[in-house]
């Protein structure tokens, strides 16, 4: 996370002061025990003022195989995400949140997800979760690793 953010900071710092503010997103793909350090870095540390969006893993996911595809919800991850990134401090800093839905499983799992019934259920569940969580959007990161 820190290396990616450092690259984003360098990019943001090179813009002229009068430029339209671009979205500079930091990805936090780390164990939950490290989320607080990432929030501190973005909200009050070296990235403060340069990063205005966050994408974090560990909130939602996809459970899929050749016969089954469903959205998974980590209730503790949702609560911690809300505590860190939807706090008054994060709102004051203009942070927008886009939790990551990751899937690094097999291609068969994605084929199952794309079946109309599964796709409709997944999208409905996702829209309901995004609405309930009050986040700005979602970062879908499906990268199948096997056939």
PDB file of C-alpha atoms in Angstrom:
ATOM      1  CA  UNK A   1       0.000   0.000   0.000  1.00  0.00           C
ATOM      2  CA  UNK A   2       2.709   2.495   0.891  1.00  0.00           C
ATOM      3  CA  UNK A   3       4.602   2.068  -2.367  1.00  0.00           C
ATOM      4  CA  UNK A   4       1.468   2.588  -4.469  1.00  0.00           C
ATOM      5  CA  UNK A   5       0.493   5.624  -2.437  1.00  0.00           C
ATOM      6  CA  UNK A   6       3.977   7.116  -2.785  1.00  0.00           C
ATOM      7  CA  UNK A   7       3.643   6.872  -6.578  1.00  0.00           C
ATOM      8  CA  UNK A   8       0.212   8.503  -6.415  1.00  0.00           C
ATOM      9  CA  UNK A   9       1.558  11.305  -4.250  1.00  0.00           C
ATOM     10  CA  UNK A  10       4.311  12.033  -6.742  1.00  0.00           C
ATOM     11  CA  UNK A  11       1.715  12.176  -9.521  1.00  0.00           C
ATOM     12  CA  UNK A  12      -0.589  14.483  -7.554  1.00  0.00           C
ATOM     13  CA  UNK A  13       2.273  16.754  -6.535  1.00  0.00           C
ATOM     14  CA  UNK A  14       3.265  17.327 -10.175  1.00  0.00           C
ATOM     15  CA  UNK A  15      -0.122  18.869 -11.086  1.00  0.00           C
ATOM     16  CA  UNK A  16      -0.299  22.670 -11.220  1.00  0.00           C
ATOM     17  CA  UNK A  17      -2.205  24.179  -8.276  1.00  0.00           C
ATOM     18  CA  UNK A  18      -5.001  25.457 -10.542  1.00  0.00           C
ATOM     19  CA  UNK A  19      -5.634  22.020 -12.125  1.00  0.00           C
ATOM     20  CA  UNK A  20      -8.980  20.326 -11.649  1.00  0.00           C
ATOM     21  CA  UNK A  21      -8.693  17.876  -8.778  1.00  0.00           C
ATOM     22  CA  UNK A  22      -8.327  14.333 -10.034  1.00  0.00           C
ATOM     23  CA  UNK A  23      -9.198  11.220  -8.132  1.00  0.00           C
ATOM     24  CA  UNK A  24      -6.102   9.856  -6.456  1.00  0.00           C
ATOM     25  CA  UNK A  25      -7.025   6.468  -5.030  1.00  0.00           C
ATOM     26  CA  UNK A  26      -4.998   4.404  -2.608  1.00  0.00           C
ATOM     27  CA  UNK A  27      -5.614   0.670  -2.597  1.00  0.00           C
ATOM     28  CA  UNK A  28      -5.426  -0.975   0.806  1.00  0.00           C
ATOM     29  CA  UNK A  29      -4.912  -4.668   0.290  1.00  0.00           C
ATOM     30  CA  UNK A  30      -3.697  -5.667   3.709  1.00  0.00           C
ATOM     31  CA  UNK A  31      -4.695  -7.702   6.742  1.00  0.00           C
ATOM     32  CA  UNK A  32      -7.266  -5.954   8.926  1.00  0.00           C
ATOM     33  CA  UNK A  33      -4.629  -5.444  11.629  1.00  0.00           C
ATOM     34  CA  UNK A  34      -2.889  -2.985   9.260  1.00  0.00           C
ATOM     35  CA  UNK A  35      -5.962  -0.971   8.243  1.00  0.00           C
ATOM     36  CA  UNK A  36      -5.558   1.586  11.028  1.00  0.00           C
ATOM     37  CA  UNK A  37      -1.987   2.351   9.932  1.00  0.00           C
ATOM     38  CA  UNK A  38      -3.219   2.847   6.362  1.00  0.00           C
ATOM     39  CA  UNK A  39      -5.965   5.207   7.561  1.00  0.00           C
ATOM     40  CA  UNK A  40      -3.457   7.182   9.619  1.00  0.00           C
ATOM     41  CA  UNK A  41      -1.140   7.469   6.605  1.00  0.00           C
ATOM     42  CA  UNK A  42      -3.942   8.691   4.320  1.00  0.00           C
ATOM     43  CA  UNK A  43      -5.777  10.937   6.785  1.00  0.00           C
ATOM     44  CA  UNK A  44      -2.984  12.487   8.858  1.00  0.00           C
ATOM     45  CA  UNK A  45       0.315  11.185   7.488  1.00  0.00           C
ATOM     46  CA  UNK A  46       2.336  11.757   4.337  1.00  0.00           C
ATOM     47  CA  UNK A  47      -0.658  11.149   2.039  1.00  0.00           C
ATOM     48  CA  UNK A  48      -2.947  13.627   3.810  1.00  0.00           C
ATOM     49  CA  UNK A  49      -4.451  16.017   1.284  1.00  0.00           C
ATOM     50  CA  UNK A  50      -3.152  14.130  -1.743  1.00  0.00           C
ATOM     51  CA  UNK A  51      -5.291  10.979  -1.638  1.00  0.00           C
ATOM     52  CA  UNK A  52      -9.029  11.548  -1.965  1.00  0.00           C
ATOM     53  CA  UNK A  53     -10.321   8.038  -2.528  1.00  0.00           C
ATOM     54  CA  UNK A  54      -9.727   4.676  -0.924  1.00  0.00           C
ATOM     55  CA  UNK A  55     -10.294   1.151  -2.168  1.00  0.00           C
ATOM     56  CA  UNK A  56     -10.057  -1.498   0.533  1.00  0.00           C
ATOM     57  CA  UNK A  57     -10.221  -5.271   0.540  1.00  0.00           C
ATOM     58  CA  UNK A  58     -11.838  -7.410   3.237  1.00  0.00           C
ATOM     59  CA  UNK A  59     -15.359  -5.984   3.072  1.00  0.00           C
ATOM     60  CA  UNK A  60     -17.104  -8.027   0.364  1.00  0.00           C
ATOM     61  CA  UNK A  61     -16.085 -10.883  -1.867  1.00  0.00           C
ATOM     62  CA  UNK A  62     -17.265 -13.433  -4.395  1.00  0.00           C
ATOM     63  CA  UNK A  63     -17.638 -17.074  -3.550  1.00  0.00           C
ATOM     64  CA  UNK A  64     -17.895 -19.009  -6.805  1.00  0.00           C
ATOM     65  CA  UNK A  65     -17.190 -22.375  -8.371  1.00  0.00           C
ATOM     66  CA  UNK A  66     -18.672 -24.360 -11.263  1.00  0.00           C
ATOM     67  CA  UNK A  67     -22.105 -24.599  -9.586  1.00  0.00           C
ATOM     68  CA  UNK A  68     -22.376 -21.672  -7.157  1.00  0.00           C
ATOM     69  CA  UNK A  69     -21.799 -17.893  -7.214  1.00  0.00           C
ATOM     70  CA  UNK A  70     -22.739 -15.524  -4.361  1.00  0.00           C
ATOM     71  CA  UNK A  71     -21.661 -12.252  -2.828  1.00  0.00           C
ATOM     72  CA  UNK A  72     -19.983 -12.744   0.531  1.00  0.00           C
ATOM     73  CA  UNK A  73     -20.113 -10.117   3.265  1.00  0.00           C
ATOM     74  CA  UNK A  74     -17.594  -9.778   6.089  1.00  0.00           C
ATOM     75  CA  UNK A  75     -19.643  -7.975   8.766  1.00  0.00           C
ATOM     76  CA  UNK A  76     -16.533  -7.131  10.808  1.00  0.00           C
ATOM     77  CA  UNK A  77     -14.837  -5.799   7.674  1.00  0.00           C
ATOM     78  CA  UNK A  78     -17.879  -3.645   6.862  1.00  0.00           C
ATOM     79  CA  UNK A  79     -17.897  -2.216  10.404  1.00  0.00           C
ATOM     80  CA  UNK A  80     -14.152  -1.498  10.425  1.00  0.00           C
ATOM     81  CA  UNK A  81     -14.301   0.053   6.950  1.00  0.00           C
ATOM     82  CA  UNK A  82     -17.095   2.343   8.147  1.00  0.00           C
ATOM     83  CA  UNK A  83     -15.164   3.277  11.311  1.00  0.00           C
ATOM     84  CA  UNK A  84     -11.989   4.182   9.410  1.00  0.00           C
ATOM     85  CA  UNK A  85     -13.136   5.565   6.076  1.00  0.00           C
ATOM     86  CA  UNK A  86     -16.587   6.992   6.781  1.00  0.00           C
ATOM     87  CA  UNK A  87     -15.558   8.828   9.938  1.00  0.00           C
ATOM     88  CA  UNK A  88     -15.905  12.565  10.417  1.00  0.00           C
ATOM     89  CA  UNK A  89     -12.154  12.923   9.777  1.00  0.00           C
ATOM     90  CA  UNK A  90     -12.377  10.993   6.499  1.00  0.00           C
ATOM     91  CA  UNK A  91     -15.396  13.015   5.379  1.00  0.00           C
ATOM     92  CA  UNK A  92     -13.621  16.272   6.262  1.00  0.00           C
ATOM     93  CA  UNK A  93     -10.672  15.109   4.150  1.00  0.00           C
ATOM     94  CA  UNK A  94     -13.020  14.462   1.206  1.00  0.00           C
ATOM     95  CA  UNK A  95     -12.296  10.728   1.114  1.00  0.00           C
ATOM     96  CA  UNK A  96     -14.551   8.673  -1.137  1.00  0.00           C
ATOM     97  CA  UNK A  97     -14.757   4.944  -0.513  1.00  0.00           C
ATOM     98  CA  UNK A  98     -14.814   2.064  -2.994  1.00  0.00           C
ATOM     99  CA  UNK A  99     -14.470  -1.315  -1.252  1.00  0.00           C
ATOM    100  CA  UNK A 100     -12.809  -4.024  -3.342  1.00  0.00           C
ATOM    101  CA  UNK A 101     -14.698  -7.157  -4.292  1.00  0.00           C
ATOM    102  CA  UNK A 102     -11.928  -9.559  -5.126  1.00  0.00           C
ATOM    103  CA  UNK A 103     -11.998 -12.948  -6.754  1.00  0.00           C
ATOM    104  CA  UNK A 104      -8.837 -14.819  -7.599  1.00  0.00           C
ATOM    105  CA  UNK A 105     -10.468 -18.198  -8.140  1.00  0.00           C
ATOM    106  CA  UNK A 106     -11.059 -20.206 -11.239  1.00  0.00           C
ATOM    107  CA  UNK A 107     -12.594 -19.318 -14.584  1.00  0.00           C
ATOM    108  CA  UNK A 108     -15.421 -21.813 -13.953  1.00  0.00           C
ATOM    109  CA  UNK A 109     -16.516 -19.693 -10.981  1.00  0.00           C
ATOM    110  CA  UNK A 110     -16.803 -16.597 -13.166  1.00  0.00           C
ATOM    111  CA  UNK A 111     -18.678 -18.547 -15.827  1.00  0.00           C
ATOM    112  CA  UNK A 112     -21.148 -19.550 -13.122  1.00  0.00           C
ATOM    113  CA  UNK A 113     -21.490 -15.931 -12.014  1.00  0.00           C
ATOM    114  CA  UNK A 114     -22.310 -14.829 -15.576  1.00  0.00           C
ATOM    115  CA  UNK A 115     -25.311 -17.185 -15.769  1.00  0.00           C
ATOM    116  CA  UNK A 116     -28.384 -14.916 -15.824  1.00  0.00           C
ATOM    117  CA  UNK A 117     -29.915 -16.043 -12.500  1.00  0.00           C
ATOM    118  CA  UNK A 118     -26.611 -15.855 -10.645  1.00  0.00           C
ATOM    119  CA  UNK A 119     -25.690 -12.539 -12.252  1.00  0.00           C
ATOM    120  CA  UNK A 120     -29.024 -10.975 -11.321  1.00  0.00           C
ATOM    121  CA  UNK A 121     -28.769 -12.213  -7.719  1.00  0.00           C
ATOM    122  CA  UNK A 122     -25.159 -11.038  -7.359  1.00  0.00           C
ATOM    123  CA  UNK A 123     -25.936  -7.562  -8.717  1.00  0.00           C
ATOM    124  CA  UNK A 124     -29.039  -7.221  -6.527  1.00  0.00           C
ATOM    125  CA  UNK A 125     -27.099  -8.290  -3.431  1.00  0.00           C
ATOM    126  CA  UNK A 126     -24.248  -5.926  -4.306  1.00  0.00           C
ATOM    127  CA  UNK A 127     -26.520  -2.925  -4.872  1.00  0.00           C
ATOM    128  CA  UNK A 128     -28.225  -3.610  -1.529  1.00  0.00           C
ATOM    129  CA  UNK A 129     -24.874  -3.849   0.277  1.00  0.00           C
ATOM    130  CA  UNK A 130     -23.494  -0.674  -1.324  1.00  0.00           C
ATOM    131  CA  UNK A 131     -26.667   1.179  -0.368  1.00  0.00           C
ATOM    132  CA  UNK A 132     -26.699  -0.166   3.195  1.00  0.00           C
ATOM    133  CA  UNK A 133     -23.003   0.584   3.733  1.00  0.00           C
ATOM    134  CA  UNK A 134     -23.252   4.126   2.358  1.00  0.00           C
ATOM    135  CA  UNK A 135     -20.094   3.826   0.266  1.00  0.00           C
ATOM    136  CA  UNK A 136     -19.465   5.749  -2.938  1.00  0.00           C
ATOM    137  CA  UNK A 137     -19.054   2.729  -5.183  1.00  0.00           C
ATOM    138  CA  UNK A 138     -17.282  -0.572  -5.542  1.00  0.00           C
ATOM    139  CA  UNK A 139     -14.039  -1.745  -7.102  1.00  0.00           C
ATOM    140  CA  UNK A 140     -14.620  -5.088  -8.836  1.00  0.00           C
ATOM    141  CA  UNK A 141     -11.302  -6.923  -9.083  1.00  0.00           C
ATOM    142  CA  UNK A 142     -11.906 -10.365 -10.596  1.00  0.00           C
ATOM    143  CA  UNK A 143      -8.685 -12.043 -11.644  1.00  0.00           C
ATOM    144  CA  UNK A 144      -9.199 -15.755 -12.225  1.00  0.00           C
ATOM    145  CA  UNK A 145      -5.987 -17.669 -11.746  1.00  0.00           C
ATOM    146  CA  UNK A 146      -6.889 -21.122 -13.083  1.00  0.00           C
ATOM    147  CA  UNK A 147      -9.086 -22.658 -15.753  1.00  0.00           C
TER     148      UNK A 147
END
